[in-house]
Amino acid sequence: MTDTERWETELGATAERADRDGALNRRRLLKATTGVAAGISVSGCLDSYETLAGSTDSDDDDPVTIGVLAPNPDSDYIGRSIVRAAEVAVTELNDDGGINGRDVEMAVGDTNESPLEARRQYQRLVLEEGADVTVGVFTSEALMNIVDNIAEQETIHLTSGAATTEVSRLVNEEYDRYKYHFRVGPINDYDLGRTQVDFMDDMASKIGWESVALLAEDYAWTEVPWDVYQEQLAETGVDIVMQERYPPATDDFSDIYDRVEAAGADVAFITAAHTGNEALADWAAPQRPFAFGGIHVPMQLPAYYEQARHPQTDAPLAEYGVTYDSATAQSTTTSKTQDFVNHYQEMFDGSNPVYTGYHTYDGIKLFAETATEVGTVDSDDLIPALEDASFTGTVGTLEFYGRDHQVEGKEYGHTHDIVYGEDAHHPIYSQWQADDGGEGVQEIIWPEREATAEYAEPDWL
């Protein structure tokens, strides 16, 4: 977290504490309005009562509003995919008759990658736009800065970008207050660590990654996965010859990679988002004598192969890079995956979604299906149904950890987070490879049941 983000988070939390008791709550406002209407009826003002009651009934004919929270959707691929996927979902829902006969609309809030702005936009969407549900949010800092607002407004929020387990621990420990939060994806930061370990356990010996240099950018989001690596990675049998959490401001990996090389590592196994471009370039351009893979957020971008080029040779830097992902345009995880990809491409000039798009789409479709089954969009009525849901989405089966969930060996659980597992949502690992025409393809190399290609060793090794 940057100093600015930390300051904004602290400021937002302070403001939250200061105004919580007096905050405007849409649910309380509606209840109060109902009470006023009843009072008018008792006093005999029938015409006035019918006006108020009529407006209440007409709410059932008003559109269902989906509030979408995304960072810089006009310029940032993460935010753009959140908004575009929501558009795809809303379009499909309206083509199918809406939700319970009501049209569906969306209102967008640009969080601007700021925790404080995320809070402002959340309040605007719920209090001014009348959102019946909100979806999105990319950074963990932004999510944590609105979690108390979500509780205050008693309106379901479906996270589709942030991975922090801090929020699911709150749901686990203070269920009645925080039960309105659900994470439809990605898997939480603890399960991110587990999937890295599972990948290495299954694939390391097959692809020659027997000695590992473990690297992670020193941001808050990598802390929990790093702890999982410390606890579990050695059990896979790989030899951890180096491990380093490097500073967030790192823009030159020469010294780090010198140490990786000196340690004799087969792979730099990385966890990076903010520093991903520099980490990749300093590996690929000089053709370092080890492989490169792990969680690398920029490499998840479908256009990254063309965008990240060698400054002298114009060669694609991402070729041979391996990264975790929720899905790619090649995925056939369920019968819905390619349908979504195709519709997304049709609506947006052939472009492909990134991981936040798959999760946003799934979240909205899950909400709609549940609301149809229950017959309402009321959050308190929907929560039990969401908790029992087993929904086939684009990235697998969406189910949520329960109210009494407990992490093995821990004293806490991850209530309302998407379940990670082979029969639930299981992420994939892809490798950028060139096809016969020289175009970059995100080939899936794990899990085996979804693989579209075998792992390809860098041609300079």
C-alpha positions as a printed Julia matrix, in Angstrom:
461×3 Matrix{Float64}:
   0.0     0.0     0.0
   1.37    3.42   -0.9
   1.6     6.2     1.68
  -1.2     8.0    -0.14
  -3.45    4.92   -0.11
  -2.68    4.32    3.56
  -3.54    7.92    4.41
  -6.76    7.74    2.4
  -7.72    4.47    4.07
  -7.11    5.87    7.53
  -8.96    9.07    6.67
 -11.89    7.09    5.3
 -12.0     4.9     8.4
 -11.93    7.96   10.65
 -14.74    9.58    8.7
 -16.69    6.32    8.88
 -16.41    6.18   12.66
 -17.34    9.82   12.96
 -20.57    9.63   10.97
 -21.68    6.01   11.41
 -24.34    6.76   13.99
 -25.84    9.48   11.84
 -25.34    7.87    8.44
 -28.23    7.73    6.03
 -29.36    4.15    5.66
 -31.54    3.4     2.66
 -33.21    0.43    4.36
 -34.1     2.47    7.46
 -35.4     5.24    5.22
 -37.69    2.82    3.39
 -38.92    1.38    6.69
 -39.57    4.87    8.0
 -41.51    5.75    4.84
 -43.64    2.64    5.28
 -44.36    3.68    8.84
 -45.4     7.15    7.73
 -47.71    5.64    5.13
 -49.34    3.46    7.77
 -49.78    6.47   10.04
 -51.48    8.43    7.26
 -53.82    5.52    6.65
 -54.83    5.42   10.31
 -55.52    9.13   10.32
 -57.94    8.72    7.44
 -55.96   10.56    4.74
 -56.77    7.91    2.17
 -55.71    9.89   -0.91
 -52.29   10.62    0.56
 -51.88    7.01    1.64
 -52.71    5.74   -1.85
 -50.12    8.1    -3.31
 -47.41    6.76   -1.01
 -48.55    3.18   -1.32
 -48.75    3.57   -5.07
 -45.17    4.77   -5.2
 -44.14    1.79   -3.09
 -45.95   -0.61   -5.43
 -44.45    1.09   -8.46
 -41.02    0.25   -7.1
 -41.79   -3.3    -8.2
 -42.05   -1.98  -11.76
 -38.93    0.16  -11.55
 -35.72   -1.29  -12.96
 -33.45   -3.4   -10.8
 -30.28   -1.35  -10.44
 -26.84   -2.99  -10.45
 -24.19   -0.7    -8.96
 -20.77   -1.32  -10.54
 -17.56   -0.22   -8.79
 -14.49   -0.21  -11.05
 -11.12    1.58  -11.16
 -10.7     3.98  -14.1
 -12.9     1.99  -16.5
 -12.09    4.32  -19.4
  -8.36    3.62  -19.22
  -7.57    0.65  -16.94
  -8.08   -2.85  -18.33
  -9.1    -4.24  -14.92
 -11.83   -1.64  -14.47
 -12.87   -1.71  -18.11
 -13.46   -5.45  -17.96
 -15.6    -5.11  -14.83
 -17.86   -2.57  -16.52
 -18.01   -4.32  -19.89
 -18.82   -7.69  -18.34
 -21.6    -6.04  -16.36
 -22.94   -4.62  -19.63
 -22.93   -8.09  -21.17
 -24.79   -9.54  -18.19
 -27.36   -6.74  -18.06
 -27.97   -6.97  -21.81
 -28.56  -10.72  -21.59
 -30.84  -10.36  -18.59
 -33.0    -7.75  -20.33
 -33.14   -9.89  -23.47
 -34.47  -12.7   -21.26
 -37.15  -10.6   -19.57
 -35.2    -8.96  -16.76
 -35.39   -9.99  -13.11
 -38.85  -10.95  -11.9
 -40.33   -9.08  -14.84
 -38.4    -5.89  -14.08
 -35.88   -4.34  -16.43
 -32.27   -4.28  -15.27
 -30.06   -1.2   -15.4
 -26.52   -0.47  -14.24
 -24.9     2.55  -12.66
 -21.11    2.85  -12.66
 -18.88    4.31   -9.95
 -15.24    5.04  -10.84
 -13.2     4.24   -7.73
 -10.13    5.86   -9.31
  -7.92    3.28   -7.51
  -8.53    5.25   -4.31
 -10.0     3.82   -1.09
 -11.56    7.18   -0.27
 -13.12    7.56   -3.71
 -14.38    3.98   -3.54
 -16.28    4.94   -0.4
 -17.76    8.04   -2.04
 -18.84    6.1    -5.1
 -20.33    3.26   -3.07
 -22.47    5.7    -1.11
 -23.55    7.45   -4.32
 -24.56    4.2    -5.99
 -26.64    2.98   -3.06
 -28.07    6.23   -1.72
 -28.48    8.26   -4.91
 -28.74    5.68   -7.68
 -30.74    3.26   -5.54
 -28.59    0.22   -6.3
 -30.24   -3.05   -5.28
 -26.85   -4.77   -5.31
 -23.28   -3.65   -5.93
 -20.5    -5.54   -7.69
 -16.82   -5.0    -8.44
 -13.91   -3.4    -6.49
 -10.34   -4.24   -7.47
  -7.96   -3.32   -4.65
  -8.12   -4.79   -1.18
  -7.57   -1.33    0.33
 -10.66   -0.02   -1.45
 -12.76   -2.99   -0.34
 -11.75   -2.63    3.29
 -12.66    1.05    3.16
 -16.27    0.32    2.15
 -16.96   -2.82    4.17
 -18.54   -0.85    7.02
 -20.69    1.04    4.52
 -21.86   -2.27    3.07
 -22.85   -3.36    6.56
 -24.54   -0.02    7.27
 -26.59   -0.05    4.07
 -27.57   -3.72    4.47
 -27.24   -4.18    0.7
 -25.51   -7.18   -0.85
 -22.1    -6.49   -2.36
 -20.43   -9.01   -4.68
 -16.67   -8.49   -4.78
 -15.22   -9.46   -8.17
 -11.64   -8.19   -8.01
 -10.14   -7.88   -4.52
  -8.65  -10.91   -2.78
  -8.15   -9.87    0.86
  -9.35  -12.3     3.52
  -9.69   -9.47    6.02
 -13.25   -8.89    4.87
 -14.28  -12.57    4.95
 -12.84  -12.89    8.43
 -15.09  -10.01    9.46
 -18.09  -11.88    8.04
 -16.96  -14.98    9.91
 -16.44  -13.22   13.23
 -19.3   -10.66   13.12
 -21.75  -12.4    10.84
 -24.9   -10.42   11.58
 -23.19   -7.13   10.76
 -21.07   -8.09    7.76
 -23.16  -10.87    6.17
 -23.99   -8.67    3.16
 -20.55   -9.22    1.64
 -19.91  -12.09   -0.81
 -16.79  -12.65   -2.91
 -17.69  -14.13   -6.31
 -14.04  -14.04   -7.36
 -11.17  -14.21   -7.5
 -10.3   -16.8    -4.87
  -9.14  -15.1    -1.69
  -5.5   -14.39   -0.9
  -5.16  -17.51    1.27
  -6.46  -19.7    -1.54
  -4.19  -17.83   -3.97
  -1.32  -19.17   -1.92
  -2.83  -22.65   -1.94
  -3.27  -22.71   -5.71
   0.37  -21.68   -6.2
   1.39  -24.58   -3.98
  -0.99  -26.97   -5.76
   0.41  -25.94   -9.15
   3.97  -26.57   -8.02
   3.02  -29.84   -6.38
   1.45  -31.12   -9.58
   3.68  -29.55  -12.24
   7.16  -28.7   -10.91
   8.72  -32.1   -11.53
   7.02  -32.41  -14.93
   8.38  -29.13  -16.3
  11.78  -29.14  -14.61
  11.15  -26.57  -11.89
  12.92  -28.47   -9.12
  14.75  -25.51   -7.53
  12.81  -22.31   -6.91
  13.6   -18.66   -6.22
  10.53  -17.37   -4.42
   9.89  -13.67   -5.11
   7.04  -11.35   -4.13
   6.49   -7.62   -4.25
   6.2    -6.26   -0.72
   2.59   -5.08   -0.91
  -0.17   -5.95    1.53
  -1.94   -8.21   -0.96
   1.02  -10.64   -1.11
   1.38  -11.1     2.66
  -1.12  -13.93    3.08
   0.04  -15.92    0.01
   3.62  -15.48    1.22
   2.7   -16.98    4.58
   1.11  -19.94    2.79
   4.3   -20.46    0.77
   6.32  -20.51    3.98
   4.01  -23.09    5.53
   3.31  -25.38    2.58
   5.59  -24.98   -0.46
   8.46  -27.08    0.89
   6.02  -29.99    1.28
   5.81  -30.21   -2.53
   9.42  -31.4    -2.68
  10.8   -28.38   -4.54
  14.08  -26.94   -3.28
  13.59  -23.3    -2.24
  17.07  -21.91   -2.94
  16.16  -18.25   -2.47
  13.26  -16.2    -1.17
  12.79  -12.45   -1.14
  10.04   -9.9    -0.64
  11.4    -6.99   -2.64
  10.52   -3.29   -2.15
   7.37   -1.93   -3.85
   9.39    0.73   -5.69
  11.63   -1.83   -7.41
  12.02   -1.0   -11.11
  15.32   -2.76  -11.8
  15.57   -6.5   -11.16
  19.17   -6.93  -12.3
  20.6    -7.47   -8.81
  17.7    -9.71   -7.78
  18.09  -11.87  -10.86
  21.84  -12.05  -10.35
  21.07  -13.64   -6.98
  18.47  -15.96   -8.55
  21.04  -17.07  -11.09
  23.78  -17.51   -8.48
  21.43  -19.65   -6.39
  20.97  -22.02   -9.32
  17.19  -21.67   -9.43
  15.27  -23.33  -12.24
  12.54  -20.69  -12.01
  11.81  -17.27  -10.56
   8.42  -18.05   -8.99
   6.9   -14.62   -8.57
   3.88  -12.91   -7.01
   3.56   -9.5    -8.66
   1.06   -6.96   -9.93
   2.4    -3.4    -9.59
   5.98   -4.41  -10.48
   5.12   -7.06  -13.03
   6.2    -5.2   -16.17
   9.71   -4.51  -14.89
  10.08   -8.01  -13.47
   9.2    -9.57  -16.82
  11.33   -7.24  -18.95
  14.46   -7.77  -16.85
  14.0   -11.53  -17.2
  13.11  -11.76  -20.9
  15.23   -9.05  -22.52
  18.61  -10.39  -21.32
  17.31  -13.98  -21.57
  18.1   -14.96  -18.0
  18.98  -18.67  -17.57
  15.88  -19.67  -15.61
  12.13  -19.88  -16.22
   9.62  -17.27  -15.07
   6.13  -17.79  -13.66
   3.68  -17.54  -10.79
   1.05  -14.87  -10.15
   1.79  -12.09  -12.65
  -1.24   -9.83  -13.06
  -0.11   -7.89  -16.18
   0.43  -11.14  -18.12
  -3.27  -11.91  -17.63
  -4.13   -9.05  -20.01
  -5.2   -10.57  -23.36
  -3.36   -7.84  -25.31
  -0.17   -8.08  -23.25
   1.76  -10.19  -25.75
   1.56   -7.41  -28.31
   1.98   -4.56  -25.86
   5.09   -5.74  -23.98
   7.89   -5.7   -26.54
  11.69   -5.7   -26.47
  12.9    -2.09  -26.97
  15.56   -3.08  -29.52
  14.35   -6.26  -31.21
  10.58   -5.76  -30.78
  10.37   -9.39  -29.65
   7.43  -10.23  -27.35
   8.67  -10.17  -23.76
   5.8   -12.27  -22.45
   6.59  -15.34  -24.56
   7.24  -18.35  -22.29
   5.97  -16.48  -19.22
   3.59  -18.48  -17.0
   0.85  -16.97  -14.87
  -2.13  -17.82  -12.69
  -5.5   -16.72  -14.06
  -9.21  -17.29  -13.54
  -9.82  -17.98  -17.23
  -8.61  -17.05  -20.71
 -10.3   -16.69  -24.08
  -9.28  -20.32  -24.71
 -11.01  -21.65  -21.58
 -13.77  -24.21  -21.83
 -14.29  -24.6   -18.09
 -18.08  -24.82  -18.39
 -20.66  -24.61  -21.14
 -21.04  -20.91  -20.31
 -17.4   -19.88  -20.69
 -17.18  -19.56  -24.46
 -20.71  -18.15  -24.71
 -19.64  -15.29  -22.47
 -16.33  -14.77  -24.3
 -18.1   -14.69  -27.67
 -20.77  -12.25  -26.5
 -18.1   -10.02  -24.94
 -16.15  -10.05  -28.21
 -19.28   -9.24  -30.22
 -20.15   -6.27  -28.02
 -16.64   -4.85  -27.76
 -14.96   -5.15  -31.16
 -13.28   -8.5   -30.61
 -11.58   -7.66  -27.31
 -11.36  -10.28  -24.56
 -12.2   -10.01  -20.86
  -9.66  -10.26  -18.06
 -10.33  -12.15  -14.84
 -12.44   -9.4   -13.26
 -14.81   -9.64  -16.21
 -15.55  -13.34  -15.73
 -16.22  -12.85  -12.02
 -18.37   -9.75  -12.49
 -20.51  -11.48  -15.11
 -20.9   -14.57  -12.92
 -21.8   -12.47   -9.89
 -24.57  -10.58  -11.66
 -25.98  -13.75  -13.22
 -25.9   -15.52   -9.85
 -27.7   -12.58   -8.23
 -30.35  -12.6   -10.96
 -30.94  -16.35  -10.76
 -31.2   -16.24   -6.98
 -33.55  -13.24   -7.05
 -35.76  -15.07   -9.53
 -35.87  -18.19   -7.36
 -36.68  -16.21   -4.2
 -38.97  -13.74   -5.95
 -37.34  -10.58   -4.62
 -34.15   -8.52   -4.7
 -34.33   -7.82   -0.97
 -30.89   -8.49    0.48
 -32.0   -10.14    3.72
 -34.21  -12.55    1.79
 -31.46  -13.35   -0.7
 -28.61  -14.04    1.72
 -29.76  -17.54    2.82
 -30.34  -18.52   -0.82
 -26.9   -17.26   -1.87
 -25.33  -19.19    1.0
 -26.95  -22.38   -0.33
 -26.23  -21.62   -3.98
 -24.37  -23.95   -6.31
 -24.26  -21.97   -9.54
 -22.56  -22.9   -12.79
 -20.68  -19.84  -13.99
 -18.01  -19.13  -16.57
 -15.13  -20.11  -14.25
 -16.65  -23.17  -12.63
 -19.18  -23.81   -9.91
 -19.8   -20.87   -7.59
 -20.33  -21.89   -3.99
 -19.5   -19.99   -0.82
 -17.73  -20.93    2.38
 -20.35  -21.17    5.13
 -21.07  -19.22    8.28
 -19.09  -21.69   10.4
 -16.2   -22.16    7.99
 -12.8   -22.56    9.63
  -9.43  -22.63    7.89
  -7.48  -25.79    8.67
  -5.1   -25.09   11.53
  -6.46  -21.56   12.07
  -8.93  -19.99   14.46
 -10.86  -18.13   11.77
 -12.79  -18.79    8.58
 -13.52  -17.19    5.23
 -17.3   -16.91    5.31
 -18.96  -15.93    2.0
 -15.78  -16.31   -0.07
 -15.97  -18.35   -3.27
 -14.94  -21.95   -2.63
 -11.64  -23.08   -4.16
 -11.4   -26.67   -5.35
 -11.63  -29.1    -8.26
 -15.41  -29.35   -7.97
 -15.91  -25.63   -7.36
 -13.84  -22.78   -8.82
 -10.39  -23.96   -9.83
  -8.12  -21.32  -11.45
  -5.87  -22.11  -14.4
  -2.23  -21.46  -15.25
  -1.48  -20.23  -18.74
   1.7   -19.68  -20.72
   2.15  -17.17  -23.49
   3.12  -19.14  -26.6
   3.36  -18.15  -30.27
   1.03  -19.85  -32.73
   2.03  -20.81  -36.27
   1.35  -17.27  -37.43
   3.47  -15.69  -34.71
   0.48  -14.44  -32.72
   0.53  -14.76  -28.95
  -1.88  -17.25  -27.37
  -2.61  -17.74  -23.67
  -2.28  -21.51  -23.74
  -3.6   -23.29  -20.65
  -1.05  -25.7   -19.17
  -2.81  -26.53  -15.85
  -4.97  -28.17  -14.68
  -4.53  -31.04  -17.1
  -8.25  -31.46  -17.75
  -8.37  -27.93  -19.22
  -4.94  -27.85  -20.86
  -4.76  -26.55  -24.42
  -0.99  -27.08  -24.76
   2.03  -28.48  -22.96
   4.51  -26.26  -21.15
   7.16  -24.87  -23.52
  10.65  -24.22  -22.17
  12.18  -20.86  -23.21
  14.2   -21.47  -26.37
  17.34  -19.91  -24.88
  17.55  -22.44  -22.04
